[in-house]
PDB file of C-alpha atoms in Angstrom:
ATOM      1  CA  MET A   1      48.580   8.516  64.615  1.00  0.00           C
ATOM      2  CA  THR A   2      47.406  10.834  61.958  1.00  0.00           C
ATOM      3  CA  GLU A   3      44.850  13.424  63.042  1.00  0.00           C
ATOM      4  CA  SER A   4      41.428  13.720  61.485  1.00  0.00           C
ATOM      5  CA  MET A   5      42.002  17.354  60.535  1.00  0.00           C
ATOM      6  CA  ASP A   6      45.192  16.373  58.634  1.00  0.00           C
ATOM      7  CA  VAL A   7      43.204  13.964  56.479  1.00  0.00           C
ATOM      8  CA  ALA A   8      40.359  16.497  56.002  1.00  0.00           C
ATOM      9  CA  GLU A   9      42.877  19.205  54.907  1.00  0.00           C
ATOM     10  CA  ILE A  10      44.462  16.933  52.328  1.00  0.00           C
ATOM     11  CA  LEU A  11      41.030  15.936  50.955  1.00  0.00           C
ATOM     12  CA  TRP A  12      39.884  19.561  50.914  1.00  0.00           C
ATOM     13  CA  ALA A  13      43.060  20.739  49.100  1.00  0.00           C
ATOM     14  CA  PHE A  14      42.717  17.976  46.484  1.00  0.00           C
ATOM     15  CA  LYS A  15      39.008  18.784  46.016  1.00  0.00           C
ATOM     16  CA  MET A  16      39.896  22.416  45.431  1.00  0.00           C
ATOM     17  CA  THR A  17      42.550  21.475  42.870  1.00  0.00           C
ATOM     18  CA  ILE A  18      40.199  19.243  40.830  1.00  0.00           C
ATOM     19  CA  GLY A  19      37.085  21.339  41.589  1.00  0.00           C
ATOM     20  CA  PRO A  20      36.246  22.218  37.995  1.00  0.00           C
ATOM     21  CA  LEU A  21      36.007  18.529  37.174  1.00  0.00           C
ATOM     22  CA  LEU A  22      33.695  17.572  39.954  1.00  0.00           C
ATOM     23  CA  VAL A  23      30.039  17.233  39.694  1.00  0.00           C
ATOM     24  CA  ARG A  24      28.453  18.808  42.748  1.00  0.00           C
ATOM     25  CA  ALA A  25      25.635  16.368  42.974  1.00  0.00           C
ATOM     26  CA  ASP A  26      22.615  16.327  45.213  1.00  0.00           C
ATOM     27  CA  ARG A  27      22.085  12.966  46.823  1.00  0.00           C
ATOM     28  CA  GLU A  28      19.334  12.198  44.277  1.00  0.00           C
ATOM     29  CA  CYS A  29      21.855  12.530  41.457  1.00  0.00           C
ATOM     30  CA  LEU A  30      24.182   9.818  42.684  1.00  0.00           C
ATOM     31  CA  GLU A  31      24.064   6.638  40.634  1.00  0.00           C
ATOM     32  CA  LYS A  32      24.173   3.285  42.511  1.00  0.00           C
ATOM     33  CA  GLU A  33      25.266   1.382  39.405  1.00  0.00           C
ATOM     34  CA  TYR A  34      28.686   3.087  39.618  1.00  0.00           C
ATOM     35  CA  GLU A  35      29.286   2.538  43.330  1.00  0.00           C
ATOM     36  CA  ASP A  36      31.180  -0.786  43.184  1.00  0.00           C
ATOM     37  CA  GLU A  37      33.294   0.215  40.234  1.00  0.00           C
ATOM     38  CA  PHE A  38      34.096   3.557  41.866  1.00  0.00           C
ATOM     39  CA  PHE A  39      35.387   1.894  45.045  1.00  0.00           C
ATOM     40  CA  GLU A  40      37.289  -0.788  43.044  1.00  0.00           C
ATOM     41  CA  VAL A  41      39.069   2.029  41.136  1.00  0.00           C
ATOM     42  CA  LEU A  42      39.966   3.884  44.386  1.00  0.00           C
ATOM     43  CA  GLY A  43      41.118   0.653  46.069  1.00  0.00           C
ATOM     44  CA  SER A  44      43.337  -0.472  43.241  1.00  0.00           C
ATOM     45  CA  ALA A  45      44.910   2.865  42.200  1.00  0.00           C
ATOM     46  CA  ASP A  46      48.549   3.660  43.067  1.00  0.00           C
ATOM     47  CA  ASN A  47      47.598   7.312  43.166  1.00  0.00           C
ATOM     48  CA  LEU A  48      44.802   9.656  41.999  1.00  0.00           C
ATOM     49  CA  THR A  49      45.489  12.830  40.055  1.00  0.00           C
ATOM     50  CA  PHE A  50      43.549  15.556  38.252  1.00  0.00           C
ATOM     51  CA  LEU A  51      43.933  13.706  34.976  1.00  0.00           C
ATOM     52  CA  ASP A  52      42.662  10.409  36.465  1.00  0.00           C
ATOM     53  CA  VAL A  53      39.490  12.105  37.721  1.00  0.00           C
ATOM     54  CA  LYS A  54      39.094  13.890  34.417  1.00  0.00           C
ATOM     55  CA  LEU A  55      38.892  10.584  32.574  1.00  0.00           C
ATOM     56  CA  TRP A  56      36.173   9.178  34.893  1.00  0.00           C
ATOM     57  CA  PRO A  57      32.536   9.209  33.736  1.00  0.00           C
ATOM     58  CA  ARG A  58      30.359  11.933  35.188  1.00  0.00           C
ATOM     59  CA  PRO A  59      28.645   9.601  37.759  1.00  0.00           C
ATOM     60  CA  MET A  60      31.940   8.481  39.189  1.00  0.00           C
ATOM     61  CA  ARG A  61      33.027  12.094  39.622  1.00  0.00           C
ATOM     62  CA  ALA A  62      29.767  12.774  41.421  1.00  0.00           C
ATOM     63  CA  LEU A  63      30.384   9.831  43.722  1.00  0.00           C
ATOM     64  CA  PHE A  64      33.927  11.089  44.441  1.00  0.00           C
ATOM     65  CA  ASP A  65      32.656  14.589  45.256  1.00  0.00           C
ATOM     66  CA  HIS A  66      30.039  13.122  47.631  1.00  0.00           C
ATOM     67  CA  LEU A  67      32.581  10.873  49.287  1.00  0.00           C
ATOM     68  CA  VAL A  68      35.093  13.688  49.896  1.00  0.00           C
ATOM     69  CA  PHE A  69      32.287  16.006  51.065  1.00  0.00           C
ATOM     70  CA  GLN A  70      31.212  13.326  53.608  1.00  0.00           C
ATOM     71  CA  TYR A  71      34.753  12.835  54.851  1.00  0.00           C
ATOM     72  CA  ILE A  72      35.423  16.492  55.309  1.00  0.00           C
ATOM     73  CA  GLY A  73      32.112  17.023  57.102  1.00  0.00           C
ATOM     74  CA  VAL A  74      32.619  14.118  59.519  1.00  0.00           C
ATOM     75  CA  LEU A  75      36.308  14.717  60.090  1.00  0.00           C
ATOM     76  CA  THR A  76      35.879  18.383  61.015  1.00  0.00           C
ATOM     77  CA  HIS A  77      33.509  17.406  63.788  1.00  0.00           C
ATOM     78  CA  HIS A  78      34.826  14.009  64.974  1.00  0.00           C
ATOM     79  CA  ASP A  79      38.219  12.779  65.848  1.00  0.00           C
ATOM     80  CA  LEU A  80      38.781   9.462  64.094  1.00  0.00           C
ATOM     81  CA  GLU A  81      41.967   7.446  64.195  1.00  0.00           C
ATOM     82  CA  PHE A  82      44.012   6.960  61.056  1.00  0.00           C
ATOM     83  CA  PRO A  83      47.187   4.849  60.670  1.00  0.00           C
ATOM     84  CA  GLU A  84      50.465   6.658  60.847  1.00  0.00           C
ATOM     85  CA  GLY A  85      51.736   7.493  57.377  1.00  0.00           C
ATOM     86  CA  ILE A  86      48.335   7.278  55.666  1.00  0.00           C
ATOM     87  CA  LEU A  87      48.977  10.735  54.037  1.00  0.00           C
ATOM     88  CA  GLU A  88      52.458   9.908  52.881  1.00  0.00           C
ATOM     89  CA  GLY A  89      52.809  10.946  49.195  1.00  0.00           C
ATOM     90  CA  SER A  90      49.361  12.752  49.209  1.00  0.00           C
ATOM     91  CA  SER A  91      48.974  16.404  48.454  1.00  0.00           C
ATOM     92  CA  ASP A  92      46.748  18.966  46.811  1.00  0.00           C
ATOM     93  CA  GLU A  93      47.691  17.426  43.442  1.00  0.00           C
ATOM     94  CA  VAL A  94      47.675  13.675  44.223  1.00  0.00           C
ATOM     95  CA  LEU A  95      46.095  11.238  46.608  1.00  0.00           C
ATOM     96  CA  HIS A  96      48.362   8.249  47.308  1.00  0.00           C
ATOM     97  CA  ARG A  97      47.626   4.592  47.584  1.00  0.00           C
ATOM     98  CA  ARG A  98      47.353   4.241  51.404  1.00  0.00           C
ATOM     99  CA  LEU A  99      44.715   6.914  51.615  1.00  0.00           C
ATOM    100  CA  LEU A 100      42.853   5.666  48.596  1.00  0.00           C
ATOM    101  CA  GLU A 101      42.813   2.112  49.999  1.00  0.00           C
ATOM    102  CA  HIS A 102      41.459   3.438  53.294  1.00  0.00           C
ATOM    103  CA  LEU A 103      38.623   5.351  51.476  1.00  0.00           C
ATOM    104  CA  ALA A 104      37.808   2.269  49.400  1.00  0.00           C
ATOM    105  CA  GLU A 105      37.720  -0.051  52.407  1.00  0.00           C
ATOM    106  CA  ARG A 106      35.804   2.327  54.746  1.00  0.00           C
ATOM    107  CA  ARG A 107      33.420   3.596  51.953  1.00  0.00           C
ATOM    108  CA  TRP A 108      30.776   5.950  53.270  1.00  0.00           C
ATOM    109  CA  LEU A 109      31.294   7.577  56.693  1.00  0.00           C
ATOM    110  CA  ALA A 110      27.667   8.694  56.701  1.00  0.00           C
ATOM    111  CA  PRO A 111      25.772   5.960  54.855  1.00  0.00           C
ATOM    112  CA  SER A 112      22.393   7.646  55.626  1.00  0.00           C
ATOM    113  CA  GLU A 113      23.513  10.396  53.210  1.00  0.00           C
ATOM    114  CA  VAL A 114      23.637   7.969  50.311  1.00  0.00           C
ATOM    115  CA  PRO A 115      20.142   7.542  48.819  1.00  0.00           C
ATOM    116  CA  TRP A 116      20.192   3.730  48.408  1.00  0.00           C
ATOM    117  CA  LYS A 117      21.583   3.176  51.911  1.00  0.00           C
ATOM    118  CA  GLU A 118      19.405   5.413  53.947  1.00  0.00           C
ATOM    119  CA  ARG A 119      16.920   3.820  56.269  1.00  0.00           C
ATOM    120  CA  ARG A 120      13.365   4.096  55.115  1.00  0.00           C
ATOM    121  CA  PRO A 121      10.337   3.660  57.364  1.00  0.00           C
ATOM    122  CA  GLN A 122       8.527   0.356  56.751  1.00  0.00           C
TER     123      GLN A 122
END
């Protein structure tokens, strides 16, 4: 099995490579209207590069930043299981299909950190 820290390290390295493109968004800046499209793009891409992210609209870049931030935060504190080979072909310059599919299927590791998913008192 692939270790959580291995996944966190790849995501961190990719985030640092594309850093200037990302929109460091507070939770309030995330736009729900882009969520489904964002995860569709992740789930259907063969790979994701700097150029791909550069072409995304600003709200999708903000969602990506938030997703990666969540994954890194959770994976550095919890040991989750990942299928063997999930990082194959991924590096600081590209995220490959198997990892992207996993991100798209799993979506948010901490849904309470997404404004439209958090539980509100009734």
